[in-house]
Tab-separated table of C-alpha atoms in Angstrom:
chain	number	residue	atom	x	y	z
A	1	MET	CA	15.701	28.095	48.378
A	2	GLU	CA	18.102	26.208	46.126
A	3	GLU	CA	16.009	23.052	46.534
A	4	LYS	CA	12.828	24.929	45.532
A	5	LYS	CA	14.555	26.368	42.469
A	6	THR	CA	15.752	22.884	41.516
A	7	SER	CA	12.233	21.480	41.853
A	8	PHE	CA	10.815	24.354	39.800
A	9	ASP	CA	13.451	23.784	37.112
A	10	HIS	CA	12.546	20.114	36.919
A	11	ILE	CA	8.818	20.844	36.764
A	12	GLU	CA	9.539	23.256	33.918
A	13	LYS	CA	11.643	20.570	32.254
A	14	LEU	CA	8.841	18.032	32.673
A	15	THR	CA	6.457	20.421	30.947
A	16	LYS	CA	8.877	20.941	28.074
A	17	ILE	CA	9.670	17.246	27.805
A	18	GLY	CA	5.940	16.495	27.656
A	19	ILE	CA	5.563	18.827	24.693
A	20	ALA	CA	8.677	17.389	23.035
A	21	LEU	CA	7.513	13.802	23.555
A	22	SER	CA	4.135	14.540	21.988
A	23	ALA	CA	5.765	16.178	18.974
A	24	GLU	CA	8.449	13.542	18.366
A	25	LYS	CA	7.531	11.182	15.527
A	26	ASP	CA	10.582	8.923	15.477
A	27	ILE	CA	10.204	6.239	18.141
A	28	ASN	CA	13.963	5.893	18.696
A	29	ASN	CA	14.340	9.636	19.246
A	30	PHE	CA	11.352	9.428	21.565
A	31	PHE	CA	13.026	6.802	23.757
A	32	ASN	CA	16.267	8.778	23.683
A	33	LEU	CA	14.481	11.915	24.934
A	34	VAL	CA	12.897	9.995	27.817
A	35	LEU	CA	16.127	8.294	28.876
A	36	GLU	CA	18.218	11.458	28.602
A	37	GLU	CA	15.821	13.414	30.806
A	38	ALA	CA	15.624	10.602	33.366
A	39	MET	CA	19.410	10.360	33.521
A	40	ASN	CA	19.869	14.144	33.623
A	41	TYR	CA	17.500	14.569	36.526
A	42	THR	CA	19.037	11.786	38.635
A	43	SER	CA	22.599	12.280	37.345
A	44	ALA	CA	22.536	8.551	36.601
A	45	ASP	CA	25.513	7.074	34.795
A	46	GLY	CA	23.530	4.418	32.989
A	47	GLY	CA	20.052	3.686	31.807
A	48	THR	CA	17.912	1.326	29.764
A	49	ILE	CA	14.424	1.473	28.341
A	50	TYR	CA	12.615	-1.803	27.736
A	51	THR	CA	9.274	-2.331	26.032
A	52	VAL	CA	6.985	-5.307	26.480
A	53	SER	CA	7.054	-7.491	23.350
A	54	GLU	CA	3.962	-7.898	21.165
A	55	ASP	CA	3.262	-11.343	22.635
A	56	GLY	CA	3.721	-10.055	26.192
A	57	LYS	CA	6.395	-12.623	26.996
A	58	PHE	CA	9.581	-10.534	26.950
A	59	LEU	CA	11.110	-7.176	27.734
A	60	ASP	CA	12.882	-5.955	24.599
A	61	PHE	CA	15.827	-3.556	24.807
A	62	LYS	CA	15.033	-0.271	23.059
A	63	ILE	CA	17.859	1.995	24.172
A	64	VAL	CA	20.901	1.425	26.422
A	65	CYS	CA	23.355	4.058	27.667
A	66	THR	CA	26.416	4.219	29.958
A	67	LEU	CA	27.921	7.715	30.075
A	68	SER	CA	31.238	6.831	31.736
A	69	LYS	CA	31.888	4.262	29.020
A	70	ASN	CA	30.699	6.585	26.234
A	71	PHE	CA	28.348	3.791	25.241
A	72	LYS	CA	24.894	4.080	23.664
A	73	LEU	CA	22.781	1.720	21.572
A	74	GLY	CA	19.311	2.048	20.105
A	75	ILE	CA	19.151	5.391	18.295
A	76	ALA	CA	20.592	4.748	14.861
A	77	ASP	CA	20.559	0.971	15.239
A	78	THR	CA	18.556	-1.750	16.947
A	79	VAL	CA	19.758	-3.226	20.227
A	80	LYS	CA	20.368	-6.889	19.419
A	81	TRP	CA	20.835	-8.110	22.969
A	82	PRO	CA	18.713	-11.086	24.084
A	83	SER	CA	15.345	-10.005	25.453
A	84	ILE	CA	14.545	-10.529	29.129
A	85	PRO	CA	11.955	-13.294	29.622
A	86	LEU	CA	8.948	-12.269	31.686
A	87	PHE	CA	8.125	-15.908	32.433
A	88	ASP	CA	10.140	-19.063	33.075
A	89	GLU	CA	9.763	-22.298	31.117
A	90	GLN	CA	6.888	-23.403	33.363
A	91	GLY	CA	5.005	-20.171	32.708
A	92	ASN	CA	5.674	-18.694	36.135
A	93	LYS	CA	6.315	-14.954	36.457
A	94	ASN	CA	9.983	-14.019	36.389
A	95	LEU	CA	10.233	-11.977	39.588
A	96	LYS	CA	13.946	-12.531	40.122
A	97	ASN	CA	14.947	-10.117	37.369
A	98	PHE	CA	14.689	-6.510	38.561
A	99	ALA	CA	13.123	-5.030	35.397
A	100	SER	CA	10.822	-8.040	34.980
A	101	TYR	CA	9.648	-7.639	38.593
A	102	VAL	CA	8.702	-4.010	37.965
A	103	ALA	CA	6.914	-4.971	34.731
A	104	HIS	CA	4.849	-7.628	36.512
A	105	THR	CA	3.997	-5.639	39.634
A	106	GLY	CA	3.575	-2.277	37.930
A	107	THR	CA	5.335	-0.653	40.879
A	108	THR	CA	8.448	1.484	41.153
A	109	ALA	CA	11.442	-0.171	42.820
A	110	SER	CA	15.000	0.749	43.774
A	111	ILE	CA	18.142	-1.019	44.998
A	112	GLU	CA	20.805	0.645	47.146
A	113	ASP	CA	23.537	-1.808	46.145
A	114	VAL	CA	22.805	-4.610	43.727
A	115	TYR	CA	25.740	-6.638	45.078
A	116	ASN	CA	24.439	-6.494	48.665
A	117	GLN	CA	20.946	-7.907	48.204
A	118	ASN	CA	19.467	-11.331	47.525
A	119	ILE	CA	15.986	-10.451	46.284
A	120	TYR	CA	16.907	-10.131	42.611
A	121	ASP	CA	19.220	-12.171	40.440
A	122	ASN	CA	22.359	-10.111	39.805
A	123	SER	CA	24.296	-12.641	37.737
A	124	GLY	CA	23.697	-10.706	34.516
A	125	THR	CA	24.833	-7.469	36.134
A	126	LYS	CA	28.018	-9.079	37.448
A	127	LYS	CA	28.744	-10.529	34.027
A	128	TYR	CA	28.335	-7.116	32.381
A	129	ASP	CA	30.473	-5.399	35.031
A	130	LYS	CA	33.278	-7.908	34.643
A	131	ALA	CA	33.291	-7.668	30.862
A	132	ASN	CA	33.306	-3.859	30.892
A	133	ASN	CA	35.385	-3.114	34.008
A	134	TYR	CA	32.394	-1.461	35.583
A	135	ARG	CA	30.740	-1.360	39.003
A	136	SER	CA	26.965	-1.299	39.035
A	137	LYS	CA	25.575	-0.267	42.392
A	138	SER	CA	22.325	1.680	42.786
A	139	PHE	CA	19.312	0.826	40.629
A	140	ALA	CA	15.879	2.326	40.053
A	141	ALA	CA	13.121	1.105	37.745
A	142	ILE	CA	9.831	2.762	36.854
A	143	PRO	CA	7.020	1.125	34.870
A	144	LEU	CA	5.549	2.806	31.808
A	145	LYS	CA	1.787	2.330	32.246
A	146	ASN	CA	-1.011	3.379	29.924
A	147	HIS	CA	-4.487	4.687	30.828
A	148	GLU	CA	-5.722	1.115	31.323
A	149	ASN	CA	-2.894	0.445	33.791
A	150	ASP	CA	-1.205	-1.951	31.364
A	151	VAL	CA	2.592	-1.934	31.543
A	152	LEU	CA	4.085	-0.916	28.187
A	153	GLY	CA	7.702	-0.976	29.289
A	154	VAL	CA	10.228	-0.147	31.992
A	155	ILE	CA	12.752	2.663	32.511
A	156	GLN	CA	15.762	1.353	34.422
A	157	LEU	CA	18.525	3.637	35.744
A	158	ILE	CA	21.905	2.695	37.195
A	159	ASN	CA	24.256	4.556	39.544
A	160	ALA	CA	22.794	7.890	40.586
A	161	MET	CA	25.596	10.417	41.198
A	162	ASP	CA	26.136	13.342	43.542
A	163	LYS	CA	27.866	16.587	42.541
A	164	ASP	CA	31.275	14.995	43.083
A	165	ARG	CA	30.385	12.030	40.855
A	166	ASN	CA	30.114	9.630	43.762
A	167	ILE	CA	27.539	6.854	43.431
A	168	ILE	CA	24.512	7.404	45.658
A	169	SER	CA	21.120	5.773	46.123
A	170	PHE	CA	18.124	7.006	44.184
A	171	THR	CA	16.157	9.320	46.481
A	172	GLU	CA	12.406	9.603	47.035
A	173	GLN	CA	12.512	12.898	45.130
A	174	HIS	CA	14.185	11.083	42.245
A	175	ILE	CA	11.473	8.430	42.246
A	176	THR	CA	8.662	11.002	42.405
A	177	MET	CA	9.970	12.985	39.454
A	178	LEU	CA	10.799	9.823	37.498
A	179	THR	CA	7.259	8.574	38.050
A	180	SER	CA	5.909	11.847	36.621
A	181	LEU	CA	8.247	11.543	33.656
A	182	ALA	CA	7.251	7.901	33.131
A	183	SER	CA	3.585	8.889	33.221
A	184	GLN	CA	4.088	11.502	30.499
A	185	ALA	CA	6.200	9.108	28.475
A	186	ALA	CA	3.566	6.366	28.777
A	187	ILE	CA	0.809	8.706	27.576
A	188	ALA	CA	2.902	9.808	24.602
A	189	LEU	CA	3.924	6.206	23.868
A	190	THR	CA	0.293	5.053	24.070
A	191	ASN	CA	-0.719	7.759	21.610
A	192	LYS	CA	2.092	6.779	19.268
A	193	LYS	CA	1.116	3.117	19.443
A	194	LEU	CA	-2.518	4.046	18.831
A	195	ILE	CA	-1.606	6.183	15.823
A	196	GLU	CA	0.762	3.515	14.494
A	197	GLY	CA	-1.944	0.909	14.994
A	198	LEU	CA	-4.501	2.985	13.111
A	199	GLU	CA	-1.997	3.692	10.316
A	200	LYS	CA	-1.202	-0.010	10.116
A	201	LEU	CA	-4.900	-0.892	10.058
A	202	LEU	CA	-5.530	1.719	7.344
A	203	ASN	CA	-2.729	0.337	5.183
A	204	GLN	CA	-3.854	-3.257	5.725
A	205	PHE	CA	-7.439	-2.320	4.881
A	206	ILE	CA	-6.338	-0.476	1.748
A	207	ARG	CA	-4.282	-3.438	0.530
A	208	SER	CA	-7.083	-5.836	1.408
A	209	ILE	CA	-9.601	-3.861	-0.680
A	210	ALA	CA	-7.093	-3.577	-3.540
A	211	LYS	CA	-6.459	-7.321	-3.434
A	212	ALA	CA	-10.200	-8.032	-3.494
A	213	ILE	CA	-10.650	-5.830	-6.582
A	214	ASP	CA	-7.674	-7.476	-8.281
A	215	ARG	CA	-9.177	-10.898	-7.556
A	216	LYS	CA	-12.525	-9.809	-8.994
A	217	SER	CA	-11.116	-10.474	-12.448
A	218	PRO	CA	-8.615	-13.203	-13.367
A	219	TYR	CA	-7.371	-10.932	-16.129
A	220	THR	CA	-6.397	-7.974	-13.958
A	221	GLY	CA	-5.045	-9.817	-10.920
A	222	GLY	CA	-2.042	-7.914	-9.606
A	223	HIS	CA	-2.755	-4.744	-11.596
A	224	ILE	CA	-3.324	-2.526	-8.566
A	225	SER	CA	-0.305	-3.806	-6.645
A	226	ARG	CA	1.915	-3.355	-9.712
A	227	VAL	CA	0.668	0.199	-10.272
A	228	ALA	CA	1.129	1.013	-6.580
A	229	SER	CA	4.671	-0.363	-6.615
A	230	LEU	CA	5.592	1.581	-9.761
A	231	THR	CA	3.978	4.727	-8.327
A	232	GLU	CA	6.159	4.459	-5.220
A	233	GLN	CA	9.241	3.854	-7.365
A	234	LEU	CA	8.560	6.892	-9.562
A	235	ALA	CA	7.901	9.094	-6.521
A	236	LYS	CA	11.242	7.999	-5.092
A	237	GLU	CA	12.992	8.712	-8.410
A	238	ILE	CA	11.501	12.223	-8.472
A	239	ASP	CA	12.507	12.828	-4.857
A	240	GLU	CA	16.105	11.835	-5.631
A	241	ASP	CA	16.315	13.590	-9.010
A	242	ASN	CA	18.814	16.467	-9.166
A	243	LYS	CA	17.762	17.837	-12.545
A	244	ILE	CA	14.221	18.730	-13.574
A	245	TYR	CA	12.805	17.789	-10.154
A	246	LYS	CA	15.706	19.047	-8.051
A	247	ASP	CA	13.376	21.277	-6.015
A	248	ILE	CA	10.803	18.533	-5.392
A	249	HIS	CA	11.179	16.578	-2.164
A	250	PHE	CA	8.400	14.535	-0.612
A	251	THR	CA	8.023	14.335	3.137
A	252	GLU	CA	7.334	10.940	4.680
A	253	ASP	CA	3.637	11.845	4.918
A	254	GLU	CA	3.505	13.052	1.305
A	255	PHE	CA	5.158	9.854	0.110
A	256	GLN	CA	2.641	7.811	2.094
A	257	GLU	CA	-0.181	9.884	0.585
A	258	ILE	CA	1.058	9.017	-2.918
A	259	SER	CA	1.371	5.353	-1.967
A	260	ILE	CA	-2.184	5.191	-0.589
A	261	SER	CA	-3.463	6.898	-3.746
A	262	GLY	CA	-1.703	4.315	-5.900
A	263	TRP	CA	-3.283	1.475	-3.959
A	264	MET	CA	-6.728	3.129	-4.114
A	265	HIS	CA	-6.718	4.278	-7.748
A	266	ASP	CA	-9.072	1.539	-8.969
A	267	ILE	CA	-11.310	1.142	-5.916
A	268	GLY	CA	-14.229	2.359	-8.051
A	269	LYS	CA	-14.047	-0.860	-10.076
A	270	ILE	CA	-15.871	-2.510	-7.207
A	271	THR	CA	-19.039	-1.308	-9.004
A	272	THR	CA	-17.907	-2.195	-12.547
A	273	PRO	CA	-19.832	-5.231	-13.880
A	274	ILE	CA	-17.560	-8.241	-14.176
A	275	PHE	CA	-18.779	-9.019	-17.716
A	276	ILE	CA	-17.404	-5.639	-18.818
A	277	MET	CA	-14.110	-6.014	-16.967
A	278	ASP	CA	-13.640	-9.515	-18.387
A	279	LYS	CA	-15.002	-8.940	-21.886
A	280	ALA	CA	-12.272	-10.827	-23.715
A	281	THR	CA	-14.026	-10.769	-27.102
A	282	LYS	CA	-16.583	-8.516	-28.728
A	283	LEU	CA	-19.348	-11.097	-28.407
A	284	GLU	CA	-18.640	-12.210	-24.855
A	285	THR	CA	-21.401	-11.986	-22.263
A	286	MET	CA	-21.942	-14.953	-19.943
A	287	LEU	CA	-20.369	-16.935	-22.775
A	288	ASP	CA	-18.709	-16.062	-26.053
A	289	ARG	CA	-21.610	-15.740	-28.477
A	290	ILE	CA	-19.337	-16.632	-31.380
A	291	LEU	CA	-20.252	-20.211	-30.431
A	292	LEU	CA	-23.932	-19.488	-31.144
A	293	ILE	CA	-22.987	-17.980	-34.484
A	294	GLN	CA	-20.917	-21.074	-35.271
A	295	THR	CA	-24.013	-23.203	-34.653
A	296	ARG	CA	-25.997	-21.057	-37.100
A	297	PHE	CA	-23.286	-21.427	-39.728
A	298	GLU	CA	-23.342	-25.202	-39.294
A	299	MET	CA	-27.142	-25.352	-39.502
A	300	ILE	CA	-27.227	-23.278	-42.697
A	301	LYS	CA	-24.410	-25.322	-44.230
A	302	LEU	CA	-26.302	-28.494	-43.346
A	303	ALA	CA	-29.425	-27.090	-45.022
A	304	ILE	CA	-27.402	-26.176	-48.123
A	305	LYS	CA	-25.892	-29.664	-48.305
A	306	ASN	CA	-29.380	-31.093	-48.055
A	307	ASP	CA	-30.518	-28.863	-50.932
A	308	LEU	CA	-27.499	-29.976	-52.970
A	309	LEU	CA	-28.972	-33.466	-53.116
A	310	LYS	CA	-32.059	-32.320	-55.024
A	311	CYS	CA	-31.140	-29.192	-56.972
A	312	SER	CA	-30.295	-28.407	-60.587
A	313	LYS	CA	-26.751	-28.301	-61.894
A	314	LYS	CA	-26.787	-24.502	-62.071
A	315	ARG	CA	-28.169	-24.239	-58.543
A	316	LYS	CA	-25.577	-26.757	-57.372
A	317	THR	CA	-22.742	-24.513	-58.560
A	318	GLU	CA	-24.252	-21.541	-56.726
A	319	LEU	CA	-24.667	-23.516	-53.515
A	320	GLU	CA	-21.120	-24.880	-53.625
A	321	LYS	CA	-19.807	-21.319	-53.991
A	322	LEU	CA	-22.031	-20.301	-51.082
A	323	LEU	CA	-20.515	-23.039	-48.887
A	324	ILE	CA	-17.043	-21.733	-49.669
A	325	GLN	CA	-18.191	-18.185	-48.923
A	326	LEU	CA	-19.693	-19.281	-45.604
A	327	ASP	CA	-16.439	-20.949	-44.564
A	328	GLU	CA	-14.525	-17.778	-45.399
A	329	ASP	CA	-17.062	-15.605	-43.580
A	330	TRP	CA	-16.874	-17.844	-40.511
A	331	LYS	CA	-13.085	-17.521	-40.370
A	332	PHE	CA	-13.421	-13.757	-40.823
A	333	LEU	CA	-15.942	-13.429	-37.971
A	334	GLN	CA	-13.720	-15.442	-35.646
A	335	LYS	CA	-10.947	-12.960	-36.300
A	336	ALA	CA	-13.273	-9.941	-36.095
A	337	ASN	CA	-14.515	-11.137	-32.715
A	338	ILE	CA	-11.050	-10.593	-31.265
A	339	GLY	CA	-10.637	-6.953	-30.348
A	340	GLY	CA	-7.867	-5.255	-32.278
A	341	GLU	CA	-6.333	-1.817	-32.406
A	342	PHE	CA	-8.408	-0.799	-35.447
A	343	MET	CA	-11.102	-2.216	-37.757
A	344	LYS	CA	-11.052	-1.223	-41.423
A	345	ASP	CA	-14.099	0.222	-43.183
A	346	GLY	CA	-14.095	-2.769	-45.538
A	347	ASP	CA	-14.356	-5.158	-42.597
A	348	VAL	CA	-17.316	-3.225	-41.195
A	349	LYS	CA	-19.063	-3.438	-44.578
A	350	ARG	CA	-18.369	-7.177	-44.732
A	351	ILE	CA	-20.032	-7.669	-41.350
A	352	ASP	CA	-23.003	-5.649	-42.617
A	353	ARG	CA	-23.225	-8.022	-45.603
A	354	ILE	CA	-23.083	-11.094	-43.364
A	355	PHE	CA	-25.793	-9.548	-41.204
A	356	GLU	CA	-28.027	-9.115	-44.276
A	357	PHE	CA	-27.479	-12.746	-45.355
A	358	CYS	CA	-30.543	-14.952	-45.181
A	359	TYR	CA	-31.063	-18.569	-46.329
A	360	GLU	CA	-34.487	-20.114	-46.759
A	361	PHE	CA	-34.930	-23.825	-46.101
A	362	GLU	CA	-38.218	-25.707	-46.009
A	363	GLY	CA	-40.183	-22.488	-45.691
A	364	LYS	CA	-38.120	-21.005	-42.867
A	365	LYS	CA	-35.605	-18.162	-43.086
A	366	TYR	CA	-32.215	-18.517	-41.353
A	367	THR	CA	-29.790	-15.667	-40.615
A	368	LEU	CA	-26.252	-15.613	-39.241
A	369	LEU	CA	-26.256	-12.504	-37.041
A	370	ASN	CA	-28.739	-10.554	-35.003
A	371	GLU	CA	-28.650	-6.774	-34.555
A	372	ASP	CA	-26.814	-6.840	-31.227
A	373	GLU	CA	-24.152	-9.225	-32.527
A	374	LYS	CA	-23.586	-7.011	-35.561
A	375	THR	CA	-23.230	-3.953	-33.320
A	376	ASN	CA	-20.636	-5.693	-31.152
A	377	LEU	CA	-18.687	-7.190	-34.048
A	378	THR	CA	-18.312	-3.756	-35.672
A	379	ILE	CA	-16.584	-2.295	-32.609
A	380	ARG	CA	-13.685	-0.423	-34.193
A	381	ARG	CA	-11.174	-0.798	-31.361
A	382	GLY	CA	-10.955	-3.250	-28.480
A	383	THR	CA	-13.947	-5.277	-27.329
A	384	LEU	CA	-16.192	-2.732	-25.604
A	385	LEU	CA	-19.181	-0.830	-26.928
A	386	SER	CA	-19.264	2.917	-26.316
A	387	GLU	CA	-21.808	2.491	-23.499
A	388	GLU	CA	-19.628	-0.233	-21.962
A	389	ILE	CA	-16.622	2.079	-22.167
A	390	ASP	CA	-18.651	4.752	-20.381
A	391	LYS	CA	-19.558	2.225	-17.702
A	392	MET	CA	-15.920	1.200	-17.347
A	393	ARG	CA	-14.840	4.836	-17.084
A	394	GLU	CA	-17.345	5.377	-14.305
A	395	HIS	CA	-14.866	3.701	-11.958
A	396	ALA	CA	-12.858	6.930	-11.795
A	397	VAL	CA	-15.919	8.895	-10.653
A	398	VAL	CA	-16.870	6.162	-8.187
A	399	THR	CA	-13.293	6.151	-6.867
A	400	HIS	CA	-13.549	9.880	-6.193
A	401	GLU	CA	-16.987	9.568	-4.592
A	402	MET	CA	-16.015	6.622	-2.378
A	403	LEU	CA	-12.772	8.181	-1.166
A	404	ASN	CA	-14.474	11.521	-0.554
A	405	GLN	CA	-16.800	9.732	1.859
A	406	LEU	CA	-13.815	8.765	4.022
A	407	THR	CA	-12.436	11.168	6.608
A	408	PHE	CA	-8.740	10.871	5.851
A	409	PRO	CA	-6.229	12.450	8.242
A	410	LYS	CA	-5.325	15.972	7.134
A	411	LYS	CA	-1.951	14.764	5.852
A	412	TYR	CA	-3.760	12.425	3.422
A	413	LYS	CA	-6.497	14.859	2.367
A	414	ASN	CA	-5.511	14.751	-1.328
A	415	VAL	CA	-5.916	10.977	-1.740
A	416	PRO	CA	-9.377	11.273	-3.409
A	417	LEU	CA	-7.993	13.638	-6.078
A	418	TYR	CA	-4.709	11.805	-6.695
A	419	ALA	CA	-6.392	8.397	-6.906
A	420	SER	CA	-9.297	9.381	-9.161
A	421	ALA	CA	-7.318	11.523	-11.627
A	422	HIS	CA	-5.144	8.782	-13.148
A	423	HIS	CA	-7.112	8.890	-16.418
A	424	GLU	CA	-6.876	12.669	-16.761
A	425	LYS	CA	-4.689	14.139	-19.519
A	426	LEU	CA	-2.613	17.288	-19.476
A	427	ASN	CA	-4.480	18.573	-22.530
A	428	GLY	CA	-7.814	18.335	-20.710
A	429	LYS	CA	-9.120	15.454	-22.833
A	430	GLY	CA	-9.028	12.861	-20.078
A	431	TYR	CA	-11.705	11.800	-17.627
A	432	PRO	CA	-13.620	12.014	-15.352
A	433	PHE	CA	-13.199	15.767	-14.721
A	434	HIS	CA	-11.274	16.875	-17.857
A	435	LEU	CA	-8.581	18.506	-15.740
A	436	THR	CA	-5.891	20.478	-17.569
A	437	ALA	CA	-2.179	20.573	-16.765
A	438	GLU	CA	-2.601	23.559	-14.444
A	439	LYS	CA	-5.010	21.621	-12.233
A	440	LEU	CA	-3.391	18.194	-12.457
A	441	PRO	CA	-0.955	17.713	-9.541
A	442	LEU	CA	2.360	15.906	-9.922
A	443	GLN	CA	1.162	13.030	-7.748
A	444	ALA	CA	-1.781	12.291	-10.071
A	445	ARG	CA	0.530	12.497	-13.096
A	446	ILE	CA	2.798	9.888	-11.511
A	447	ILE	CA	-0.082	7.439	-11.031
A	448	ALA	CA	-1.304	8.117	-14.589
A	449	VAL	CA	2.054	7.117	-16.094
A	450	ALA	CA	2.320	4.072	-13.809
A	451	ASP	CA	-1.200	2.940	-14.725
A	452	LEU	CA	-0.628	3.333	-18.471
A	453	PHE	CA	2.715	1.541	-18.348
A	454	GLU	CA	1.216	-1.410	-16.474
A	455	ALA	CA	-1.819	-1.589	-18.761
A	456	LEU	CA	0.330	-1.597	-21.904
A	457	THR	CA	2.867	-4.162	-20.699
A	458	ALA	CA	0.450	-6.484	-18.869
A	459	ALA	CA	0.390	-9.951	-20.367
A	460	ASP	CA	-2.902	-10.938	-18.709
A	461	ARG	CA	-5.383	-8.697	-20.528
A	462	PRO	CA	-8.226	-10.656	-22.196
A	463	TYR	CA	-8.408	-8.499	-25.322
A	464	LYS	CA	-4.759	-7.946	-26.221
A	465	LYS	CA	-1.234	-9.184	-25.795
A	466	GLY	CA	1.194	-7.255	-23.653
A	467	LYS	CA	3.418	-4.782	-25.481
A	468	THR	CA	7.186	-5.017	-25.440
A	469	LEU	CA	9.103	-2.303	-23.606
A	470	SER	CA	10.112	-0.649	-26.874
A	471	GLU	CA	6.510	-0.664	-28.130
A	472	THR	CA	5.256	0.637	-24.780
A	473	PHE	CA	7.733	3.508	-24.640
A	474	ARG	CA	6.964	4.391	-28.268
A	475	ILE	CA	3.225	4.625	-27.475
A	476	LEU	CA	3.862	6.592	-24.274
A	477	GLY	CA	6.231	8.838	-26.223
A	478	PHE	CA	3.441	9.734	-28.648
A	479	MET	CA	1.128	10.413	-25.696
A	480	ALA	CA	3.699	12.741	-24.144
A	481	LYS	CA	4.133	14.492	-27.503
A	482	ASP	CA	0.354	14.985	-27.695
A	483	HIS	CA	0.461	16.539	-24.211
A	484	GLU	CA	-1.518	13.713	-22.638
A	485	ILE	CA	1.022	12.553	-20.045
A	486	ASP	CA	3.976	14.207	-18.317
A	487	LYS	CA	7.095	13.899	-20.495
A	488	HIS	CA	9.498	14.385	-17.585
A	489	ILE	CA	7.954	11.543	-15.569
A	490	LEU	CA	8.116	9.338	-18.664
A	491	ASP	CA	11.809	10.186	-19.088
A	492	LEU	CA	12.450	9.169	-15.480
A	493	LEU	CA	10.604	5.897	-16.066
A	494	ILE	CA	12.617	5.145	-19.200
A	495	ASN	CA	15.932	5.900	-17.491
A	496	SER	CA	15.154	4.201	-14.177
């Protein structure tokens, strides 16, 4: 009756341990749960869990425990002991080591007394025993095998004990229950490895896409990675803040969600035409059209100089003044072609005058600017026309649409919103959705500040020089005052 109750208790424990193993996220805690249950059931004094290395050539120590010595490694720290080779120098299977044998054969094995056998090499055991005043005797090892029958690792136990703490051999009942435990552990471990692999693949894919977008333009290379890094830093600062954000704490999944959003915030630029992204001057298309205008200036000046050879004195004075005016206008247009923060009304009128200029030579009329060039040169701020700005801003909508097409895990469900809202403003005047403060989550606000800071300080923009820190914080300060960005996040950035 007692034996039946014991078996029932262990079956109940196996059920509970299966649930616990599936729920445990930390891999070290996972291994600790498995080893503790294996040792509890067999009353073993010692135990080790090994996992097969990535290259399949070694058994790596994951957790080691000896109860009588109050010794345990592998929970809070990594076991730094040399790994057990699965093959010798000639590439032959290492079947002399007990754990390696079990890993290669995929079978359970036990030893009644490790000192009274000659199948396995016990030199390492003897060395450990001597150094620690210990006596290893009975051994049992169970492979951790996945659904494809691949060995993921080995559970090894040492010195099973009876009720009086005497060392005994591992029984068939021990082996049966340990095999069941190992099976559950292997399933849980396989799932964890699968999830970790998918997470790793997702992160690698995200960074790969971000890198490709950064490389699309020589002027914005590194922008996404810098924004992502600053986003992570700001999220960490908020998590650790004990003042305004003292009640905000991100879980590991929430932090990862913010990180992914930072990396994905400009994915929509994959559809933005490169000539818009790289428009370094107002007249740039496939080339900077200021060069075409320069040619026109030179042609007209050449025509004027030709006319100077055969004109009246009065006409000569007019033409000489015109040459001076053309030189001044050329210098002005070169400067106007470079996008600035603001173009004065007088400069716009001057461009209109240059556009109206016409010189007739040998029956043909020559002008300096066409309609499209005039339109571009009179851009008030930066280098982009309003329709080009609209096209550039489309990237936020495309980001949202692209990310919404992906089935993110539930824990990352907000990535499309966080990533696409980095151009929104608290006052509702941002884009693409004109979200107000009430609808703009903290995570999106973080990315918005990170993106603005990087854009202002970047030294690689084609249309402007990077701002100094003092200039950047002054501009961001005005934006916070106008209720465009979050003042508290800005304060954290300034003080970090």
